[in-house]
């Protein structure tokens, strides 16, 4: 029960932050700003909230996607900061994954010497 209350309060705080940011800066800048700030609280809850807003209005899709992406960036930055404070050698060894999280996906769609070319359906 306690975890559900905490998760619920996270979602409420993120929704409130999103509402205030949108009122102050408009949807174009408000949702990305809310996503970047809320990513330090819970990226999962932020992405859920952005999806909910985008579902309600398709006009907000681009702003909500930007907010969701920036929430993930904020969570990655928070993780890097915690690891840096804990163990700088660990941060250095993980720096490729921390700062280039999509790097392992770059070879997708490229010819492979181990099998046929994989195409990504769009």
Tab-separated table of N, CA and C in Angstrom:
chain	number	residue	atom	x	y	z
A	1	UNK	N	0.823	-1.189	0.000
A	1	UNK	CA	0.000	0.000	0.000
A	1	UNK	C	0.865	1.251	0.000
A	2	UNK	N	1.953	1.254	0.780
A	2	UNK	CA	2.807	2.425	0.891
A	2	UNK	C	3.443	2.793	-0.438
A	3	UNK	N	3.892	1.796	-1.216
A	3	UNK	CA	4.512	2.069	-2.509
A	3	UNK	C	3.509	2.672	-3.480
A	4	UNK	N	2.260	2.212	-3.411
A	4	UNK	CA	1.225	2.757	-4.288
A	4	UNK	C	0.952	4.220	-3.968
A	5	UNK	N	0.991	4.579	-2.698
A	5	UNK	CA	0.764	5.964	-2.297
A	5	UNK	C	1.904	6.849	-2.798
A	6	UNK	N	3.144	6.360	-2.659
A	6	UNK	CA	4.299	7.125	-3.139
A	6	UNK	C	4.229	7.290	-4.653
A	7	UNK	N	3.919	6.215	-5.382
A	7	UNK	CA	3.819	6.290	-6.835
A	7	UNK	C	2.702	7.244	-7.245
A	8	UNK	N	1.599	7.196	-6.543
A	8	UNK	CA	0.488	8.097	-6.841
A	8	UNK	C	0.856	9.548	-6.601
A	9	UNK	N	1.595	9.805	-5.537
A	9	UNK	CA	1.992	11.188	-5.261
A	9	UNK	C	3.013	11.671	-6.288
A	10	UNK	N	3.868	10.772	-6.797
A	10	UNK	CA	4.800	11.141	-7.867
A	10	UNK	C	4.037	11.586	-9.110
A	11	UNK	N	3.045	10.794	-9.485
A	11	UNK	CA	2.261	11.118	-10.672
A	11	UNK	C	1.523	12.442	-10.481
A	12	UNK	N	0.980	12.661	-9.294
A	12	UNK	CA	0.277	13.920	-9.027
A	12	UNK	C	1.235	15.100	-9.081
A	13	UNK	N	2.432	14.951	-8.534
A	13	UNK	CA	3.415	16.032	-8.561
A	13	UNK	C	3.855	16.324	-9.989
A	14	UNK	N	4.045	15.289	-10.784
A	14	UNK	CA	4.446	15.471	-12.176
A	14	UNK	C	3.328	16.140	-12.966
A	15	UNK	N	2.100	15.722	-12.744
A	15	UNK	CA	0.968	16.350	-13.422
A	15	UNK	C	0.848	17.819	-13.048
A	16	UNK	N	1.043	18.123	-11.771
A	16	UNK	CA	0.969	19.515	-11.321
A	16	UNK	C	2.094	20.343	-11.929
A	17	UNK	N	3.294	19.789	-11.962
A	17	UNK	CA	4.431	20.503	-12.561
A	17	UNK	C	4.185	20.738	-14.046
A	18	UNK	N	3.645	19.757	-14.716
A	18	UNK	CA	3.329	19.904	-16.133
A	18	UNK	C	2.279	20.982	-16.367
A	19	UNK	N	1.270	21.006	-15.532
A	19	UNK	CA	0.215	22.012	-15.661
A	19	UNK	C	0.779	23.419	-15.470
A	20	UNK	N	1.594	23.600	-14.430
A	20	UNK	CA	2.181	24.918	-14.161
A	20	UNK	C	3.119	25.335	-15.297
A	21	UNK	N	3.950	24.407	-15.764
A	21	UNK	CA	4.888	24.730	-16.838
A	21	UNK	C	4.158	25.104	-18.128
A	22	UNK	N	3.093	24.388	-18.435
A	22	UNK	CA	2.327	24.681	-19.645
A	22	UNK	C	1.643	26.038	-19.520
A	23	UNK	N	1.117	26.353	-18.345
A	23	UNK	CA	0.473	27.656	-18.136
A	23	UNK	C	1.485	28.798	-18.245
A	24	UNK	N	2.699	28.582	-17.745
A	24	UNK	CA	3.712	29.642	-17.776
A	24	UNK	C	4.385	29.784	-19.144
A	25	UNK	N	4.696	28.665	-19.804
A	25	UNK	CA	5.517	28.702	-21.007
A	25	UNK	C	4.817	28.225	-22.270
A	26	UNK	N	3.586	27.792	-22.166
A	26	UNK	CA	2.889	27.232	-23.316
A	26	UNK	C	3.268	25.776	-23.517
A	27	UNK	N	2.491	25.084	-24.337
A	27	UNK	CA	2.708	23.642	-24.521
A	27	UNK	C	4.048	23.339	-25.178
A	28	UNK	N	4.467	24.171	-26.118
A	28	UNK	CA	5.697	23.891	-26.866
A	28	UNK	C	6.918	23.804	-25.962
A	29	UNK	N	7.015	24.680	-24.979
A	29	UNK	CA	8.160	24.677	-24.071
A	29	UNK	C	7.812	24.112	-22.700
A	30	UNK	N	6.550	24.158	-22.331
A	30	UNK	CA	6.130	23.705	-21.005
A	30	UNK	C	6.265	22.208	-20.793
A	31	UNK	N	5.820	21.421	-21.775
A	31	UNK	CA	5.914	19.969	-21.623
A	31	UNK	C	7.366	19.483	-21.601
A	32	UNK	N	8.226	19.957	-22.505
A	32	UNK	CA	9.630	19.545	-22.393
A	32	UNK	C	10.279	19.976	-21.077
A	33	UNK	N	9.963	21.174	-20.613
A	33	UNK	CA	10.511	21.642	-19.338
A	33	UNK	C	10.011	20.779	-18.184
A	34	UNK	N	8.720	20.496	-18.182
A	34	UNK	CA	8.155	19.638	-17.138
A	34	UNK	C	8.775	18.243	-17.185
A	35	UNK	N	9.012	17.729	-18.388
A	35	UNK	CA	9.636	16.417	-18.523
A	35	UNK	C	11.050	16.401	-17.987
A	36	UNK	N	11.807	17.450	-18.300
A	36	UNK	CA	13.191	17.518	-17.823
A	36	UNK	C	13.256	17.598	-16.304
A	37	UNK	N	12.389	18.383	-15.706
A	37	UNK	CA	12.388	18.515	-14.244
A	37	UNK	C	11.829	17.267	-13.584
A	38	UNK	N	10.749	16.745	-14.133
A	38	UNK	CA	10.094	15.573	-13.532
A	38	UNK	C	10.923	14.305	-13.687
A	39	UNK	N	11.833	14.285	-14.652
A	39	UNK	CA	12.685	13.117	-14.826
A	39	UNK	C	13.563	12.842	-13.625
A	40	UNK	N	13.816	13.868	-12.821
A	40	UNK	CA	14.591	13.667	-11.599
A	40	UNK	C	13.755	12.984	-10.519
A	41	UNK	N	12.440	13.036	-10.644
A	41	UNK	CA	11.551	12.377	-9.677
A	41	UNK	C	11.293	10.945	-10.122
A	42	UNK	N	10.715	10.793	-11.312
A	42	UNK	CA	10.420	9.462	-11.830
A	42	UNK	C	10.217	9.548	-13.335
A	43	UNK	N	11.152	9.019	-14.081
A	43	UNK	CA	11.029	9.041	-15.534
A	43	UNK	C	9.866	8.172	-15.994
A	44	UNK	N	9.641	7.065	-15.319
A	44	UNK	CA	8.537	6.175	-15.693
A	44	UNK	C	7.200	6.881	-15.531
A	45	UNK	N	7.005	7.550	-14.410
A	45	UNK	CA	5.755	8.276	-14.189
A	45	UNK	C	5.620	9.440	-15.163
A	46	UNK	N	6.733	10.095	-15.472
A	46	UNK	CA	6.709	11.216	-16.411
A	46	UNK	C	6.297	10.744	-17.799
A	47	UNK	N	6.867	9.649	-18.247
A	47	UNK	CA	6.526	9.116	-19.565
A	47	UNK	C	5.057	8.716	-19.601
A	48	UNK	N	4.562	8.139	-18.511
A	48	UNK	CA	3.139	7.798	-18.434
A	48	UNK	C	2.253	9.025	-18.511
A	49	UNK	N	2.635	10.072	-17.793
A	49	UNK	CA	1.851	11.312	-17.814
A	49	UNK	C	1.893	11.959	-19.193
A	50	UNK	N	3.060	11.964	-19.828
A	50	UNK	CA	3.177	12.546	-21.169
A	50	UNK	C	2.323	11.758	-22.165
A	51	UNK	N	2.322	10.444	-22.035
A	51	UNK	CA	1.483	9.619	-22.899
A	51	UNK	C	0.009	9.902	-22.702
A	52	UNK	N	-0.382	10.124	-21.466
A	52	UNK	CA	-1.779	10.443	-21.162
A	52	UNK	C	-2.188	11.773	-21.784
A	53	UNK	N	-1.306	12.784	-21.658
A	53	UNK	CA	-1.617	14.090	-22.254
A	53	UNK	C	-1.663	13.993	-23.778
A	54	UNK	N	-0.738	13.257	-24.366
A	54	UNK	CA	-0.701	13.121	-25.824
A	54	UNK	C	-1.932	12.383	-26.334
A	55	UNK	N	-2.417	11.416	-25.564
A	55	UNK	CA	-3.611	10.669	-25.947
A	55	UNK	C	-4.840	11.578	-25.948
A	56	UNK	N	-4.876	12.531	-25.006
A	56	UNK	CA	-6.017	13.445	-24.918
A	56	UNK	C	-6.045	14.433	-26.078
A	57	UNK	N	-4.876	14.844	-26.551
A	57	UNK	CA	-4.804	15.832	-27.631
A	57	UNK	C	-3.621	15.521	-28.533
A	58	UNK	N	-3.917	15.157	-29.777
A	58	UNK	CA	-2.842	14.810	-30.711
A	58	UNK	C	-1.976	16.025	-31.061
A	59	UNK	N	-2.483	17.229	-30.826
A	59	UNK	CA	-1.683	18.433	-31.075
A	59	UNK	C	-0.482	18.519	-30.135
A	60	UNK	N	-0.569	17.845	-29.000
A	60	UNK	CA	0.502	17.899	-28.002
A	60	UNK	C	1.547	16.799	-28.182
A	61	UNK	N	1.388	15.975	-29.203
A	61	UNK	CA	2.252	14.800	-29.356
A	61	UNK	C	3.738	15.158	-29.374
A	62	UNK	N	4.147	16.110	-30.205
A	62	UNK	CA	5.572	16.442	-30.312
A	62	UNK	C	6.116	16.985	-28.994
A	63	UNK	N	5.359	17.847	-28.334
A	63	UNK	CA	5.810	18.410	-27.058
A	63	UNK	C	5.894	17.323	-25.988
A	64	UNK	N	4.950	16.401	-26.000
A	64	UNK	CA	4.966	15.317	-25.003
A	64	UNK	C	6.104	14.335	-25.257
A	65	UNK	N	6.393	14.064	-26.520
A	65	UNK	CA	7.533	13.192	-26.844
A	65	UNK	C	8.827	13.855	-26.382
A	66	UNK	N	8.944	15.162	-26.615
A	66	UNK	CA	10.136	15.885	-26.158
A	66	UNK	C	10.247	15.816	-24.640
A	67	UNK	N	9.133	15.975	-23.946
A	67	UNK	CA	9.135	15.884	-22.481
A	67	UNK	C	9.535	14.501	-21.996
A	68	UNK	N	9.038	13.469	-22.667
A	68	UNK	CA	9.378	12.096	-22.285
A	68	UNK	C	10.868	11.822	-22.502
A	69	UNK	N	11.401	12.280	-23.632
A	69	UNK	CA	12.827	12.077	-23.916
A	69	UNK	C	13.682	12.835	-22.910
A	70	UNK	N	13.309	14.081	-22.617
A	70	UNK	CA	14.084	14.863	-21.659
A	70	UNK	C	13.995	14.293	-20.242
A	71	UNK	N	12.897	13.622	-19.921
A	71	UNK	CA	12.824	12.983	-18.602
A	71	UNK	C	13.828	11.845	-18.500
A	72	UNK	N	14.021	11.128	-19.592
A	72	UNK	CA	15.016	10.056	-19.613
A	72	UNK	C	16.423	10.629	-19.525
A	73	UNK	N	16.669	11.746	-20.193
A	73	UNK	CA	17.973	12.406	-20.111
A	73	UNK	C	18.246	12.860	-18.677
A	74	UNK	N	17.223	13.416	-18.018
A	74	UNK	CA	17.385	13.858	-16.632
A	74	UNK	C	17.687	12.682	-15.709
A	75	UNK	N	17.007	11.561	-15.930
A	75	UNK	CA	17.267	10.382	-15.104
A	75	UNK	C	18.687	9.868	-15.332
A	76	UNK	N	19.140	9.890	-16.584
A	76	UNK	CA	20.517	9.459	-16.885
A	76	UNK	C	21.538	10.386	-16.231
A	77	UNK	N	21.265	11.684	-16.266
A	77	UNK	CA	22.176	12.642	-15.618
A	77	UNK	C	22.196	12.434	-14.109
A	78	UNK	N	21.039	12.159	-13.529
A	78	UNK	CA	20.963	11.901	-12.088
A	78	UNK	C	21.751	10.631	-11.736
A	79	UNK	N	21.613	9.605	-12.556
A	79	UNK	CA	22.351	8.367	-12.315
A	79	UNK	C	23.857	8.612	-12.398
A	80	UNK	N	24.277	9.387	-13.410
A	80	UNK	CA	25.702	9.683	-13.562
A	80	UNK	C	26.233	10.461	-12.363
A	81	UNK	N	25.442	11.382	-11.849
A	81	UNK	CA	25.853	12.161	-10.682
A	81	UNK	C	26.003	11.273	-9.444
A	82	UNK	N	25.058	10.377	-9.238
A	82	UNK	CA	25.125	9.472	-8.082
A	82	UNK	C	26.340	8.549	-8.198
A	83	UNK	N	26.580	8.020	-9.394
A	83	UNK	CA	27.734	7.138	-9.585
A	83	UNK	C	29.028	7.921	-9.408
A	84	UNK	N	29.080	9.175	-9.889
A	84	UNK	CA	30.286	9.994	-9.746
A	84	UNK	C	30.607	10.254	-8.287
A	85	UNK	N	29.588	10.516	-7.494
A	85	UNK	CA	29.807	10.764	-6.066
A	85	UNK	C	30.246	9.487	-5.366
A	86	UNK	N	29.708	8.371	-5.812
A	86	UNK	CA	30.014	7.090	-5.178
A	86	UNK	C	31.380	6.551	-5.593
A	87	UNK	N	31.643	6.538	-6.908
A	87	UNK	CA	32.891	5.955	-7.405
A	87	UNK	C	33.222	6.530	-8.781
A	88	UNK	N	34.155	7.434	-8.825
A	88	UNK	CA	34.555	8.052	-10.092
A	88	UNK	C	35.119	7.027	-11.083
A	89	UNK	N	35.940	6.036	-10.657
A	89	UNK	CA	36.407	5.028	-11.626
A	89	UNK	C	35.249	4.258	-12.282
A	90	UNK	N	34.190	4.011	-11.513
A	90	UNK	CA	33.033	3.323	-12.087
A	90	UNK	C	32.366	4.204	-13.128
A	91	UNK	N	32.231	5.488	-12.849
A	91	UNK	CA	31.633	6.403	-13.827
A	91	UNK	C	32.462	6.434	-15.108
A	92	UNK	N	33.772	6.466	-14.954
A	92	UNK	CA	34.638	6.501	-16.137
A	92	UNK	C	34.470	5.224	-16.957
A	93	UNK	N	34.372	4.085	-16.288
A	93	UNK	CA	34.214	2.830	-17.021
A	93	UNK	C	32.829	2.710	-17.668
A	94	UNK	N	31.829	3.371	-17.090
A	94	UNK	CA	30.478	3.328	-17.647
A	94	UNK	C	30.159	4.526	-18.532
A	95	UNK	N	31.109	5.409	-18.738
A	95	UNK	CA	30.816	6.661	-19.429
A	95	UNK	C	30.239	6.452	-20.824
A	96	UNK	N	30.643	5.418	-21.502
A	96	UNK	CA	30.070	5.151	-22.819
A	96	UNK	C	28.581	4.888	-22.747
A	97	UNK	N	28.153	4.135	-21.749
A	97	UNK	CA	26.729	3.838	-21.600
A	97	UNK	C	25.967	5.031	-21.032
A	98	UNK	N	26.596	5.811	-20.168
A	98	UNK	CA	25.911	6.955	-19.556
A	98	UNK	C	25.676	8.073	-20.561
A	99	UNK	N	26.658	8.335	-21.399
A	99	UNK	CA	26.567	9.485	-22.282
A	99	UNK	C	26.173	9.137	-23.708
A	100	UNK	N	26.238	7.868	-24.083
A	100	UNK	CA	25.811	7.436	-25.402
A	100	UNK	C	24.917	6.204	-25.267
A	101	UNK	N	23.748	6.324	-24.603
A	101	UNK	CA	22.925	5.137	-24.327
A	101	UNK	C	22.426	4.428	-25.575
A	102	UNK	N	22.310	5.114	-26.691
A	102	UNK	CA	21.842	4.471	-27.912
A	102	UNK	C	22.942	3.878	-28.759
A	103	UNK	N	24.188	4.028	-28.339
A	103	UNK	CA	25.325	3.555	-29.138
A	103	UNK	C	25.236	2.076	-29.517
A	104	UNK	N	24.796	1.179	-28.626
A	104	UNK	CA	24.726	-0.229	-29.044
A	104	UNK	C	23.736	-0.478	-30.174
A	105	UNK	N	22.807	0.451	-30.420
A	105	UNK	CA	21.812	0.259	-31.464
A	105	UNK	C	22.268	0.793	-32.821
A	106	UNK	N	23.382	1.541	-32.860
A	106	UNK	CA	23.833	2.127	-34.119
A	106	UNK	C	24.024	1.103	-35.223
A	107	UNK	N	24.554	-0.085	-34.947
A	107	UNK	CA	24.773	-1.036	-36.044
A	107	UNK	C	23.487	-1.626	-36.629
A	108	UNK	N	22.329	-1.385	-36.018
A	108	UNK	CA	21.092	-1.975	-36.529
A	108	UNK	C	20.864	-1.530	-37.965
A	109	UNK	N	20.481	-2.478	-38.779
A	109	UNK	CA	20.222	-2.179	-40.174
A	109	UNK	C	21.461	-2.254	-41.045
A	110	UNK	N	22.609	-2.472	-40.439
A	110	UNK	CA	23.856	-2.577	-41.193
A	110	UNK	C	24.091	-4.047	-41.559
A	111	UNK	N	24.782	-4.284	-42.668
A	111	UNK	CA	25.084	-5.676	-43.020
A	111	UNK	C	25.895	-6.348	-41.913
A	112	UNK	N	25.576	-7.570	-41.637
A	112	UNK	CA	26.267	-8.320	-40.595
A	112	UNK	C	27.047	-9.463	-41.220
A	113	UNK	N	28.215	-9.722	-40.680
A	113	UNK	CA	28.985	-10.854	-41.192
A	113	UNK	C	28.460	-12.166	-40.616
A	114	UNK	N	27.539	-12.078	-39.649
A	114	UNK	CA	27.018	-13.276	-39.000
A	114	UNK	C	25.676	-13.717	-39.563
A	115	UNK	N	25.096	-12.958	-40.439
A	115	UNK	CA	23.797	-13.340	-40.974
A	115	UNK	C	23.287	-12.305	-41.946
A	116	UNK	N	22.031	-12.460	-42.372
A	116	UNK	CA	21.474	-11.517	-43.346
A	116	UNK	C	21.257	-10.130	-42.743
A	117	UNK	N	21.151	-9.170	-43.614
A	117	UNK	CA	20.896	-7.803	-43.181
A	117	UNK	C	19.547	-7.730	-42.487
A	118	UNK	N	19.506	-7.038	-41.362
A	118	UNK	CA	18.276	-6.871	-40.594
A	118	UNK	C	17.675	-5.523	-40.968
A	119	UNK	N	16.416	-5.525	-41.363
A	119	UNK	CA	15.789	-4.238	-41.680
A	119	UNK	C	14.817	-3.871	-40.566
A	120	UNK	N	14.784	-2.582	-40.263
A	120	UNK	CA	13.901	-2.075	-39.230
A	120	UNK	C	12.617	-1.599	-39.883
A	121	UNK	N	11.491	-2.147	-39.467
A	121	UNK	CA	10.193	-1.766	-40.023
A	121	UNK	C	9.778	-0.441	-39.434
A	122	UNK	N	9.393	0.494	-40.257
A	122	UNK	CA	8.985	1.822	-39.779
A	122	UNK	C	7.524	2.024	-40.034
